[in-house]
CSV table of C-alpha atoms and ligand atoms in Angstrom, one decimal:
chain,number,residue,atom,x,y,z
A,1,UNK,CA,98.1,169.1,-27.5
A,2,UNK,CA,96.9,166.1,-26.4
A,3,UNK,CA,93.7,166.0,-23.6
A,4,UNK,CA,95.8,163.4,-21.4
A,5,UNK,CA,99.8,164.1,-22.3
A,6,UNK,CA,101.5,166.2,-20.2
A,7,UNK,CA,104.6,166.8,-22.0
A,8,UNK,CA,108.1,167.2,-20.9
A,9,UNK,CA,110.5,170.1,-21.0
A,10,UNK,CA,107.2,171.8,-22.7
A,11,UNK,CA,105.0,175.0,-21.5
A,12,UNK,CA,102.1,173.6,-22.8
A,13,UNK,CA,100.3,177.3,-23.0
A,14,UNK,CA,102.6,178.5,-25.1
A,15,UNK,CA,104.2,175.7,-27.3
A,16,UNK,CA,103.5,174.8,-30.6
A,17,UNK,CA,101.7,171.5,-30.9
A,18,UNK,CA,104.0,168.5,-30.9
A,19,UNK,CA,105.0,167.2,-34.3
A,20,UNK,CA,103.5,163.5,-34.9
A,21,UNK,CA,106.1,160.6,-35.8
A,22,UNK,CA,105.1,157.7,-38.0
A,23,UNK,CA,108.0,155.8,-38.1
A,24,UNK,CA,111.7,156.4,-38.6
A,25,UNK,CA,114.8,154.4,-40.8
A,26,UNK,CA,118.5,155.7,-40.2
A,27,UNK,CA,119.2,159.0,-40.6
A,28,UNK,CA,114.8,160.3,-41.0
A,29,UNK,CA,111.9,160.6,-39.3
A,30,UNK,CA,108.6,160.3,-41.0
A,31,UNK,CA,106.1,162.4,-40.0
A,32,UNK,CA,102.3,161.5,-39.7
A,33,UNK,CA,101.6,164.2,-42.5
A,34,UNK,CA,104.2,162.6,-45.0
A,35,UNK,CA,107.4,164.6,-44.7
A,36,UNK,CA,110.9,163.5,-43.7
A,37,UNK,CA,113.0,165.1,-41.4
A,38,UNK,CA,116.9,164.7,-40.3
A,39,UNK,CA,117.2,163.6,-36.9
A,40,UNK,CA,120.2,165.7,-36.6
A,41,UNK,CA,120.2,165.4,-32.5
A,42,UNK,CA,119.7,161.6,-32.2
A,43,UNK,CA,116.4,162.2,-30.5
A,44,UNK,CA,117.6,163.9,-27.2
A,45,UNK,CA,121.2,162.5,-28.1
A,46,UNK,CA,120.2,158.6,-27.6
A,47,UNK,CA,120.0,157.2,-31.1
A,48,UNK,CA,123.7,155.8,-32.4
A,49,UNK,CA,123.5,154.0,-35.3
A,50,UNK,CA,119.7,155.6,-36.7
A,51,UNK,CA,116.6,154.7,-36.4
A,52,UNK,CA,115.2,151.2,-36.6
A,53,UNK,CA,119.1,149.5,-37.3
A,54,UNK,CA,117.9,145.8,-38.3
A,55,UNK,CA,120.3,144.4,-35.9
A,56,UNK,CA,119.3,145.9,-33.2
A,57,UNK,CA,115.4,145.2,-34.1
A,58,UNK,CA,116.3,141.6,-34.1
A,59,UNK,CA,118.0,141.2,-31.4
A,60,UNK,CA,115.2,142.9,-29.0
A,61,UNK,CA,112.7,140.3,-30.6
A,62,UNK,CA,115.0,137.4,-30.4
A,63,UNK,CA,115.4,138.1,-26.4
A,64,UNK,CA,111.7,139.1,-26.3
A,65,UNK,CA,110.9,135.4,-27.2
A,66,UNK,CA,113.2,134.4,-24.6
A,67,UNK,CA,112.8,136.2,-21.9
A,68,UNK,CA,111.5,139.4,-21.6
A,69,UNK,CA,112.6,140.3,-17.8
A,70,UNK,CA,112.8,138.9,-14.7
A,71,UNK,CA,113.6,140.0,-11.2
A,72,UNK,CA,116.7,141.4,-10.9
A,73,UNK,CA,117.9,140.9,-6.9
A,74,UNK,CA,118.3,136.9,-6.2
A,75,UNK,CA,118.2,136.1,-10.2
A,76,UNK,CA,120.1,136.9,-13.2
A,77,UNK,CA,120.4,136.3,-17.0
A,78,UNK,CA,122.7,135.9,-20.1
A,79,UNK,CA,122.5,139.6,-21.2
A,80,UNK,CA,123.6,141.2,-18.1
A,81,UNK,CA,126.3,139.1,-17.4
A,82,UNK,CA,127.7,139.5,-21.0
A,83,UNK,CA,126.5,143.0,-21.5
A,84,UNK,CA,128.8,143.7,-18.0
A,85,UNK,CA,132.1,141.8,-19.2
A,86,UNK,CA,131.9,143.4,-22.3
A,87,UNK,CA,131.4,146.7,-20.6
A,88,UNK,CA,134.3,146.1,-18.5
A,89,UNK,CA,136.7,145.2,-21.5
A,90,UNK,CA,135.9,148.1,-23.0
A,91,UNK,CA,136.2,150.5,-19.8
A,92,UNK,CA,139.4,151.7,-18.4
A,93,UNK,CA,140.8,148.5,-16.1
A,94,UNK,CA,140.2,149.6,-13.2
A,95,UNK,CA,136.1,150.2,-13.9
A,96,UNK,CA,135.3,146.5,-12.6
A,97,UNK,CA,131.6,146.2,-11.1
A,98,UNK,CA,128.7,147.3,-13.2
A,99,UNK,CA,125.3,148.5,-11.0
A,100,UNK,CA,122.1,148.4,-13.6
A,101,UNK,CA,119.7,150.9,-13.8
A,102,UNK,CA,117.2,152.6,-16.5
A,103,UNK,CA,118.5,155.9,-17.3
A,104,UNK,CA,121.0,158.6,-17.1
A,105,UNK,CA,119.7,160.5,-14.0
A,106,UNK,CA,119.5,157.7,-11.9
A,107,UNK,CA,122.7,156.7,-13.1
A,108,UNK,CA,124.1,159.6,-11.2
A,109,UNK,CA,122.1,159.1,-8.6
A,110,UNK,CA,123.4,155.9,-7.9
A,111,UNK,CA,127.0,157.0,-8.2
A,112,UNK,CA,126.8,159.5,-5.7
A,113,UNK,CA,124.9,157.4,-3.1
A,114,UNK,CA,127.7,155.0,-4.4
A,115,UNK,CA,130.7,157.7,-2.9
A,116,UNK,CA,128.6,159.0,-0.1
A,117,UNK,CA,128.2,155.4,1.0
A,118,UNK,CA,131.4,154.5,0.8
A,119,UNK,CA,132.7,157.0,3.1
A,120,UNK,CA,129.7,156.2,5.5
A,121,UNK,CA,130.8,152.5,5.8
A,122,UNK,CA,134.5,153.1,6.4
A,123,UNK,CA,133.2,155.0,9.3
A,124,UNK,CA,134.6,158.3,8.1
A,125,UNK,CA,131.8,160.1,6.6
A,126,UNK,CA,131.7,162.6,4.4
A,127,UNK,CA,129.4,165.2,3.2
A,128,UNK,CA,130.0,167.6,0.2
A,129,UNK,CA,130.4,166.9,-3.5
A,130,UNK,CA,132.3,169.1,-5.5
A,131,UNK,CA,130.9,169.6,-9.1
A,132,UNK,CA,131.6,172.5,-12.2
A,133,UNK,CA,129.5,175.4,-13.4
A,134,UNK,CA,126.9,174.4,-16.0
A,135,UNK,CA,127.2,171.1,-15.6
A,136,UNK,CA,123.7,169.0,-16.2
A,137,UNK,CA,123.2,165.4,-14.1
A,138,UNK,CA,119.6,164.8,-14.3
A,139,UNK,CA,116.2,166.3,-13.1
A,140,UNK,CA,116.3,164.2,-9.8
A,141,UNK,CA,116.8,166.0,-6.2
A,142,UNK,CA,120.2,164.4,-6.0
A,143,UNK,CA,121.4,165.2,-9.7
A,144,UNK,CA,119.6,168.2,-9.6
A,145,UNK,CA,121.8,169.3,-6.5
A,146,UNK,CA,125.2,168.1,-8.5
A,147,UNK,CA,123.7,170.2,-11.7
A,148,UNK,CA,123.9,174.0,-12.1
A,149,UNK,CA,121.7,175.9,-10.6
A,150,UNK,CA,119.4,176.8,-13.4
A,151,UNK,CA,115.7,177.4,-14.4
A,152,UNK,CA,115.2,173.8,-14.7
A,153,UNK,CA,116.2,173.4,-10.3
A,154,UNK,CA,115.6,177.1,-9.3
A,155,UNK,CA,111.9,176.1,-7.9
A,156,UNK,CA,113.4,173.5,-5.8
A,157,UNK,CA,116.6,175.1,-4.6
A,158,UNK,CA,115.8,174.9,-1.0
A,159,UNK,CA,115.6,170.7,-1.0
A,160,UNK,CA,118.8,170.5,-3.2
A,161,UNK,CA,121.9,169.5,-0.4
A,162,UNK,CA,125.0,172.2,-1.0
A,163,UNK,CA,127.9,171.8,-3.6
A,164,UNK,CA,130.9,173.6,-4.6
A,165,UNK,CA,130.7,174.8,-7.9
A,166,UNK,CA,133.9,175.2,-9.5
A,167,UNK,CA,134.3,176.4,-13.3
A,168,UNK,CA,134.8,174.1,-16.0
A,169,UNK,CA,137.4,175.9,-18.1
A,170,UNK,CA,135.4,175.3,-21.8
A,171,UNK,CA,137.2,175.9,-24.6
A,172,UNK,CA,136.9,176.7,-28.9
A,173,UNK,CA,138.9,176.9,-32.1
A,174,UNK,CA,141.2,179.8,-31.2
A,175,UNK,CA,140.8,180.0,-28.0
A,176,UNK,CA,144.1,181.9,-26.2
A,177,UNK,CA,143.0,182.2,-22.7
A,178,UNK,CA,142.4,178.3,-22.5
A,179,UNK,CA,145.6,177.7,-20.5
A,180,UNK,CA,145.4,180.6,-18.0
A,181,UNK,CA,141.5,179.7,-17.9
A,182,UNK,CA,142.3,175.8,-16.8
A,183,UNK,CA,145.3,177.0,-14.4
A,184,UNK,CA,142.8,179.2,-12.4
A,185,UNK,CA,140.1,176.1,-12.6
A,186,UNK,CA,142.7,174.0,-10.6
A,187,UNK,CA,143.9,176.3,-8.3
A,188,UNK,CA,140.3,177.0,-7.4
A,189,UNK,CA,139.6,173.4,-7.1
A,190,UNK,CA,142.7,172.4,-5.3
A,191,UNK,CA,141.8,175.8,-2.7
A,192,UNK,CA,139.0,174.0,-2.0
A,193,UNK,CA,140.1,170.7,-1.5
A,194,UNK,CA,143.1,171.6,0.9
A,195,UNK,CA,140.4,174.1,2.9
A,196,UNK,CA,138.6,170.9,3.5
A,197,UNK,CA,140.5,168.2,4.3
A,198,UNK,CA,138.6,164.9,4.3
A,199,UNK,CA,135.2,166.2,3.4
A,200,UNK,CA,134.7,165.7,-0.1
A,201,UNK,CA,133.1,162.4,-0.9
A,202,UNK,CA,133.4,163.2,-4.9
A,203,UNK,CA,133.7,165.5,-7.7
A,204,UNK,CA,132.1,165.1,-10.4
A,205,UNK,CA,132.1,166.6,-14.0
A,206,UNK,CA,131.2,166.1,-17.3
A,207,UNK,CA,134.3,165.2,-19.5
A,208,UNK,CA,135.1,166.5,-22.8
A,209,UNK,CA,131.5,167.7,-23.0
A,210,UNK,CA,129.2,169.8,-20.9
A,211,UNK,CA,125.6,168.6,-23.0
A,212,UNK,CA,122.7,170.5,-21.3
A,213,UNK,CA,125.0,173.0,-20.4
A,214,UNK,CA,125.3,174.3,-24.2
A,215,UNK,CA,128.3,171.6,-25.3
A,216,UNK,CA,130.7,173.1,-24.2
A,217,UNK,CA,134.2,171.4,-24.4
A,218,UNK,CA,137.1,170.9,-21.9
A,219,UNK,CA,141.0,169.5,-22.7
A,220,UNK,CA,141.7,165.9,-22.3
A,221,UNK,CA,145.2,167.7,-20.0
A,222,UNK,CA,142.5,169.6,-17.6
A,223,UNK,CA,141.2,166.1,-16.8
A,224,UNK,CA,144.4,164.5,-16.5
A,225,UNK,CA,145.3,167.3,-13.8
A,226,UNK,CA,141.8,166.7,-12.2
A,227,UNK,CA,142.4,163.0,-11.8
A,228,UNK,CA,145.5,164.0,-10.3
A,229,UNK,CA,144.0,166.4,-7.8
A,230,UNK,CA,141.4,164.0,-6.5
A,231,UNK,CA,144.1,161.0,-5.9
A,232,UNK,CA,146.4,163.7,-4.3
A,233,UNK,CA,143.6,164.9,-2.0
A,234,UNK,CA,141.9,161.5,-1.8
A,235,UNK,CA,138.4,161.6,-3.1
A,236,UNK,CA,136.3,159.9,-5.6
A,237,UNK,CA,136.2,161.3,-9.5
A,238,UNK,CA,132.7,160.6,-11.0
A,239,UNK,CA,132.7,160.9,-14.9
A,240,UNK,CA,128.7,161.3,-16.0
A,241,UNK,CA,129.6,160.2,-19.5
A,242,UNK,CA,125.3,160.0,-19.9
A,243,UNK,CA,126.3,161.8,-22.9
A,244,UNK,CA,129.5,161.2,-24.3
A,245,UNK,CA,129.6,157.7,-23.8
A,246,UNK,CA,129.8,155.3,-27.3
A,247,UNK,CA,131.8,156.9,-29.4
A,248,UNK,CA,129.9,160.3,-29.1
A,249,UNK,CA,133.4,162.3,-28.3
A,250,UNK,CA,135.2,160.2,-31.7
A,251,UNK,CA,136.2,157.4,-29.5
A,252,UNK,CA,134.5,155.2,-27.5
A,253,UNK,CA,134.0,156.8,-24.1
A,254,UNK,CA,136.1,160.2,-23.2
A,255,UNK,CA,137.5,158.6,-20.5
A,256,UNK,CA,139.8,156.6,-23.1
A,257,UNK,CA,140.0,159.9,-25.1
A,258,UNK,CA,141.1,161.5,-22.1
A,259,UNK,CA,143.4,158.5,-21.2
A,260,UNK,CA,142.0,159.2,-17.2
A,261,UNK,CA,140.5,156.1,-15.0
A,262,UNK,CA,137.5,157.9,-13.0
A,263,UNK,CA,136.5,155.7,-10.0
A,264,UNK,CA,132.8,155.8,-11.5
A,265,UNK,CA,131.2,155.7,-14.6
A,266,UNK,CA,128.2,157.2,-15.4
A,267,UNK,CA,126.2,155.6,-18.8
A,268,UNK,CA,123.4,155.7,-20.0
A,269,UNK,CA,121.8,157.6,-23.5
A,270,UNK,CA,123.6,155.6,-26.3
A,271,UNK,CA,123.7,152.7,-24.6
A,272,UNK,CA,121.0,151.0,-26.1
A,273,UNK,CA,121.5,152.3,-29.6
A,274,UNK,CA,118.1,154.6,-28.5
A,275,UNK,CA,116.2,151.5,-28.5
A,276,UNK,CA,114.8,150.9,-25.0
A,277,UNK,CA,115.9,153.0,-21.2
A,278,UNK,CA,118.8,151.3,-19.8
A,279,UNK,CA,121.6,152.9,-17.7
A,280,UNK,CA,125.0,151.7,-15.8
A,281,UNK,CA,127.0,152.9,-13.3
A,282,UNK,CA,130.5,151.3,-12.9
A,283,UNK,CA,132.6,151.3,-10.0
A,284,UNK,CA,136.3,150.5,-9.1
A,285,UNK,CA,136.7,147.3,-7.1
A,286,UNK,CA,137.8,149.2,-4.2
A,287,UNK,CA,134.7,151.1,-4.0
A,288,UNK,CA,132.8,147.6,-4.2
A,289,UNK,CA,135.1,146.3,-1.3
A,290,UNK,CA,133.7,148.8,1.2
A,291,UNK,CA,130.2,147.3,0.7
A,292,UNK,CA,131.2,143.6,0.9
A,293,UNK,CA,130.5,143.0,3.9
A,294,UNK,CA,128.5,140.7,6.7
A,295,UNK,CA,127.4,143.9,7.9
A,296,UNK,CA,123.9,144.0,6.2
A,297,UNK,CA,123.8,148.2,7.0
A,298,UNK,CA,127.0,148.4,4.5
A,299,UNK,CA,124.8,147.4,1.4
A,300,UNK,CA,123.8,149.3,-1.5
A,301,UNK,CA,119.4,149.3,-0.8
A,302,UNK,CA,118.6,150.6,-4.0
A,303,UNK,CA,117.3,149.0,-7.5
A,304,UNK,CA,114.8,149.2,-9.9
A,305,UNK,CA,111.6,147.3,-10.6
A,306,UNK,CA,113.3,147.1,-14.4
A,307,UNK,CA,117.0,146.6,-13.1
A,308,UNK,CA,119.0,145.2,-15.8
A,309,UNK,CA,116.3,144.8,-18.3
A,310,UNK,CA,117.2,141.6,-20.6
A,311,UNK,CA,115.5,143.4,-23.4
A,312,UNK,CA,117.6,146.3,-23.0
A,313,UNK,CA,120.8,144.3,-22.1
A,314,UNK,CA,120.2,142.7,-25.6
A,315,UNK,CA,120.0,145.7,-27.0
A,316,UNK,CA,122.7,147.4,-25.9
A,317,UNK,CA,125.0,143.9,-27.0
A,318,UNK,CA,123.9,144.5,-30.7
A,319,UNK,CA,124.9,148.4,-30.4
A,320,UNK,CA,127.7,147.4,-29.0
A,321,UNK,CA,129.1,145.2,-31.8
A,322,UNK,CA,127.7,147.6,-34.5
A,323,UNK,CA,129.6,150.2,-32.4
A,324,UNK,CA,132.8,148.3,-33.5
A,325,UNK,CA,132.0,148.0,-36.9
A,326,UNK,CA,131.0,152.0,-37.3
A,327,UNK,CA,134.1,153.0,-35.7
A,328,UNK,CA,135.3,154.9,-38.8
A,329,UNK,CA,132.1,156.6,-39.2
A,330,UNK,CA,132.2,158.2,-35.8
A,331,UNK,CA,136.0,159.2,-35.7
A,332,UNK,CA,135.7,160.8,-39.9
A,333,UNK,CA,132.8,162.7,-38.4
A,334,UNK,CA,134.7,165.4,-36.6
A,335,UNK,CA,136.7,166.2,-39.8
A,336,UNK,CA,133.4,166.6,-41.8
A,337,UNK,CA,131.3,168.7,-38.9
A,338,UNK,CA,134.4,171.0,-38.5
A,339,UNK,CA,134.9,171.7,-42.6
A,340,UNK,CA,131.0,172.9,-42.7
A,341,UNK,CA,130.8,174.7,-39.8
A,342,UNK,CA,134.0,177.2,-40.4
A,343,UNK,CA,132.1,177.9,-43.4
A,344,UNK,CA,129.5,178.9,-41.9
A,345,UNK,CA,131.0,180.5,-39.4
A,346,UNK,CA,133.3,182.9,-42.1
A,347,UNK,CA,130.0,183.9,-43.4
A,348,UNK,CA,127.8,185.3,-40.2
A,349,UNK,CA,129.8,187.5,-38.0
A,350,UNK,CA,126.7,186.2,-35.3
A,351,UNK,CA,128.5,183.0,-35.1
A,352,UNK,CA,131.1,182.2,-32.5
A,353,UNK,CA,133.0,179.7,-30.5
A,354,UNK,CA,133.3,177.0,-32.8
A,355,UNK,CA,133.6,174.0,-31.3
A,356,UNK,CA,134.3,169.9,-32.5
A,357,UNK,CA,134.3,167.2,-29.9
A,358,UNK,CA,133.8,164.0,-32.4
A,359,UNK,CA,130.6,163.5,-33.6
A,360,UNK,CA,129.3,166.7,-31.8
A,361,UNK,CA,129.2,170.6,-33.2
A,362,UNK,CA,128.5,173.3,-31.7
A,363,UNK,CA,129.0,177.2,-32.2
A,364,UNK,CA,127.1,180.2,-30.3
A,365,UNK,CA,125.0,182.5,-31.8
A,366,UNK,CA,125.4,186.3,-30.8
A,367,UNK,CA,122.0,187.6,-31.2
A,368,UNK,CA,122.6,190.8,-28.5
A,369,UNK,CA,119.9,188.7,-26.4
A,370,UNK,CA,120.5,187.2,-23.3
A,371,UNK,CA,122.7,183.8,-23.5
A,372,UNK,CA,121.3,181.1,-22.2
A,373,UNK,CA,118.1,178.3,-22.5
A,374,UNK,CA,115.3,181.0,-23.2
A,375,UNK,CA,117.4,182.9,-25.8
A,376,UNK,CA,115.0,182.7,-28.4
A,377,UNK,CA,116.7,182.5,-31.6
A,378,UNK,CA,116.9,178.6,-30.6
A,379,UNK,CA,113.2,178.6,-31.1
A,380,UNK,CA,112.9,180.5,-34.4
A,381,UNK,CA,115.8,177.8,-35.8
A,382,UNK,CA,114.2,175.1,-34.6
A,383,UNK,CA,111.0,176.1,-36.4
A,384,UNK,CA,112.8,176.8,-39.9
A,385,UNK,CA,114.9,173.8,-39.7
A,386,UNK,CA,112.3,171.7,-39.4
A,387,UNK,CA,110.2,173.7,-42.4
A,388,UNK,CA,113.4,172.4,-44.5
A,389,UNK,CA,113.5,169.0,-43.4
A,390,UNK,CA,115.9,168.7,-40.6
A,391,UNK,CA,115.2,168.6,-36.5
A,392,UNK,CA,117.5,170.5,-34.4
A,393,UNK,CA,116.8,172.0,-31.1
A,394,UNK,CA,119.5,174.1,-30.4
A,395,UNK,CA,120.3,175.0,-26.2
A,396,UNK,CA,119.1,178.5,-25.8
A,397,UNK,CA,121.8,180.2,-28.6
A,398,UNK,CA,124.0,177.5,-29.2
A,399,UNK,CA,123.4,175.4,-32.3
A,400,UNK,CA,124.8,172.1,-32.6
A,401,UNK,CA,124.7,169.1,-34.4
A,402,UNK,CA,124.9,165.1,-32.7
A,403,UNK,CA,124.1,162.7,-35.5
A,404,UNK,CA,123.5,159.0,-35.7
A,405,UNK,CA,126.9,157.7,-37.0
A,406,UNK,CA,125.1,156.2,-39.7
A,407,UNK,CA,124.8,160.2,-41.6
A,408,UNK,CA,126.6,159.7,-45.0
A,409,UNK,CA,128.7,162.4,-45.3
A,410,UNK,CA,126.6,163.5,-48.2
A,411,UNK,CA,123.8,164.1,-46.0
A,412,UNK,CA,125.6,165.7,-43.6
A,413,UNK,CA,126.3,167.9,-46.5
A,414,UNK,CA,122.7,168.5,-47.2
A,415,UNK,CA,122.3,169.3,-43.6
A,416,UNK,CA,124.5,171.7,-43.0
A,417,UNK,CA,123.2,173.9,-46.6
A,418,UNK,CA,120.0,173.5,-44.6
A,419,UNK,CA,121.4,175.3,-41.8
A,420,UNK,CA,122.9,178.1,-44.2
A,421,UNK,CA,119.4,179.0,-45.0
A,422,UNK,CA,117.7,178.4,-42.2
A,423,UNK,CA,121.1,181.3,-40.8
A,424,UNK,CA,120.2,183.3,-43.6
A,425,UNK,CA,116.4,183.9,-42.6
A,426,UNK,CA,116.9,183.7,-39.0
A,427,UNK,CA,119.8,185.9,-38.5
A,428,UNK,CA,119.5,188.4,-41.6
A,429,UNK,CA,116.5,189.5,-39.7
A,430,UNK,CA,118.2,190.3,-36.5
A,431,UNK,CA,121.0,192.0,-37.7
A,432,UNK,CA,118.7,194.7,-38.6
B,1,PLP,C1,120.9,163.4,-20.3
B,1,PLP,C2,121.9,163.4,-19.3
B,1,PLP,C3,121.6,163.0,-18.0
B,1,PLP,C4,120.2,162.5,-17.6
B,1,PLP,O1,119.8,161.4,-18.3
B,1,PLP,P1,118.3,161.0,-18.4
B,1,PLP,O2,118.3,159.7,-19.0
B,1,PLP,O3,117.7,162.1,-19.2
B,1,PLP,O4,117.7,161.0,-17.0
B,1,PLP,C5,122.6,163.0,-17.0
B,1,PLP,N1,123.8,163.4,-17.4
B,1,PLP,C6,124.1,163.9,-18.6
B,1,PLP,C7,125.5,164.3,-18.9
B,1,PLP,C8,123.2,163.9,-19.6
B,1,PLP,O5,123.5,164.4,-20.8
């Protein structure tokens, strides 16, 4: 470990020292000691078309040579104001006002002072958020409060302001409860609602994918009955599509997959093409109309000293337009991640709940430990995989897969024989 790092996510006591990067092209990493490695998670799920894409590259340097940032409140720029309108077009119509920020927690953030606010300045405030079992927003207080209670939040559990957990009825190949699962989801959630009347300034979910949370997947139809129940009990449905937004979920956001208009958008992650922290939060026009105001306490006080970052905003144009060109590459991918993994999955018994959202696999490994992040058969596959050239960091005991779209399938190929062996060691050994 380094003298002056302190690393994130990382007990330093006990962790293996961090691997060195030397660069990166595509699909690899190079490390400082020679080797190649498949980024087979998009670095913490960011990275959309792999490493170093040209386009991208020249984009940020173009812009750098133009301007690098300025202040954000009183000025603007070219890249924000296209990066928003194309944002827009590509959002459901009635996502019409895009708030900048630089990353996914603060995304959230932002959306929920965005629905807390708005009930504040229409004078009829409301309190409580409503939010799903194993669901991840971010490490700040506010996300944190939104996000399962979990090792990450326990230590700060007294700060974190009270939510209503509902389940979020996740779902695999062959799954045959999934319909009485989802029914008792949204009676639970409407129970709540109608014992509350007028108290709920949002609910807010993950949709299609839980990430954090060990990707696990909802029904497009449980959202479509959410939306429902939010408009019928009028309150505010936040998508946090951190994750799944830009074509992670095999189109381009979820919220178009699940054919549902949230009233705010949550993006960040992808956004960029992995290049540089950026983050938006979009909001319906109505929500924007409760802050216009002459009443200076019914503004939104909040921004960042790198609001709307013109490097950023430049990157996230490129990605955007190579995002339309690699459309076929991140719609196949679901075909190719689902072929390999039944394979693997008829071979060890361990394996279970298979699951395909798009570009993202996942299955659960049944290793008679405890589920959950410090499972540690998650560590020992990390550790092979790596030994045979391919970075994974699987969520306690579920393995899964997020590539950039720019994997051949070929290499996915390779990847997943990887995995076999990597299985093979790991879970011949705790059979026995
Ligand atoms: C990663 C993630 C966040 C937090 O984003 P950061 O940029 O890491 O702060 C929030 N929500 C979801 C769904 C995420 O996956």
């Amino acid at each position: 470990m380094h003298p002056h790092i302190w690393y994130p996510y990382t007990q330093a006591k006990t962790a293996p020292d961090p691997i060195e990067v030397k660069s990166a092209q595509g699909l690899w990493l190079e490390l400082a000691d020679g080797r190649k490695i498949a980024d087979c998670i998009s670095s913490w799920w960011v990275n959309l078309h792999g490493h170093a894409h040209p386009q991208i590259v020249e984009a940020i340097a173009h812009q750098a040579a133009q301007l690098e940032h300025v202040i954000f409140a009183g000025f603007t720029h070219a890249p924000a104001q296209q990066l928003a309108s194309q944002l827009v077009a590509r959002l459901p119509e009635n996502l019409t006002r895009v708030f900048y920020s630089d990353n996914g927690s603060t995304a959230v953030e932002v959306a929920l002072k965005m629905a807390y606010q708005y009930w504040a300045n229409r004078k009829t405030p409301r309190r409580r958020f409503m939010s799903f079992e194993g669901a991840y927003h971010g490490d700040m207080f506010g996300t944190m409060a939104v996000g399962a209670r979990s090792i990450f939040s326990d230590v700060f559990q007294d700060l974190l302001f009270e939510v209503d957990f509902c389940p979020y009825p996740d779902t695999f190949d062959g799954d045959l409860e999934i319909f009485e699962k989802e029914a008792s989801c949204l009676n639970i959630i409407r129970q709540n609602l109608a014992d509350r009347p007028n108290c709920y300034a949002g609910i807010i979910i993950e949709p299609l994918v839980q990430g954090a949370g060990g990707m696990r997947i909802c029904r497009p139809e449980f959202l479509q009955k959410l939306r429902e129940l939010a408009s019928e009990f009028d309150t505010f449905l936040i998508f946090d599509e951190v994750m799944t937004g830009f074509g992670r979920t095999g189109t381009d956001f979820a919220c178009n997959k699940a054919q549902v208009q949230p009233d705010l958008i949550c993006l960040s992650k992808g956004i960029t093409g992995g290049f540089l922290p950026l983050a938006v939060t979009v909001a319906t026009e109505h929500i924007y109309e409760s802050f216009y105001s002459d009443d200076p306490t019914k503004t939104l006080y909040h921004g960042h000293s790198y609001t709307a970052n013109p490097l950023g905003c430049a990157a996230a144009l490129a990605s955007l337009e190579l995002l339309t060109q690699n459309q076929p590459v991140y719609t196949q991918m679901e075909i190719w991640h689902r072929q390999h993994l039944t394979k693997l999955a008829n071979k060890y018994p361990q394996l279970t709940k298979l699951r395909v959202m798009g570009t993202i696999a996942a299955i659960d490994i049944n290793n008679h430990e405890q589920t959950g992040y410090l499972n540690n058969v998650g560590r020992e596959i990390r550790h092979h995989a790596i030994a045979h050239g391919v970075l994974l960091r699987p969520l306690g005991n579920v393995l899964y897969l997020m590539p950039p779209y720019c994997i051949t399938e070929a290499e996915l190929t390779w990847v997943y024989q990887q995995i076999d062996r990597v299985l093979a060691k790991v879970l011949d050994r705790s059979a026995k």
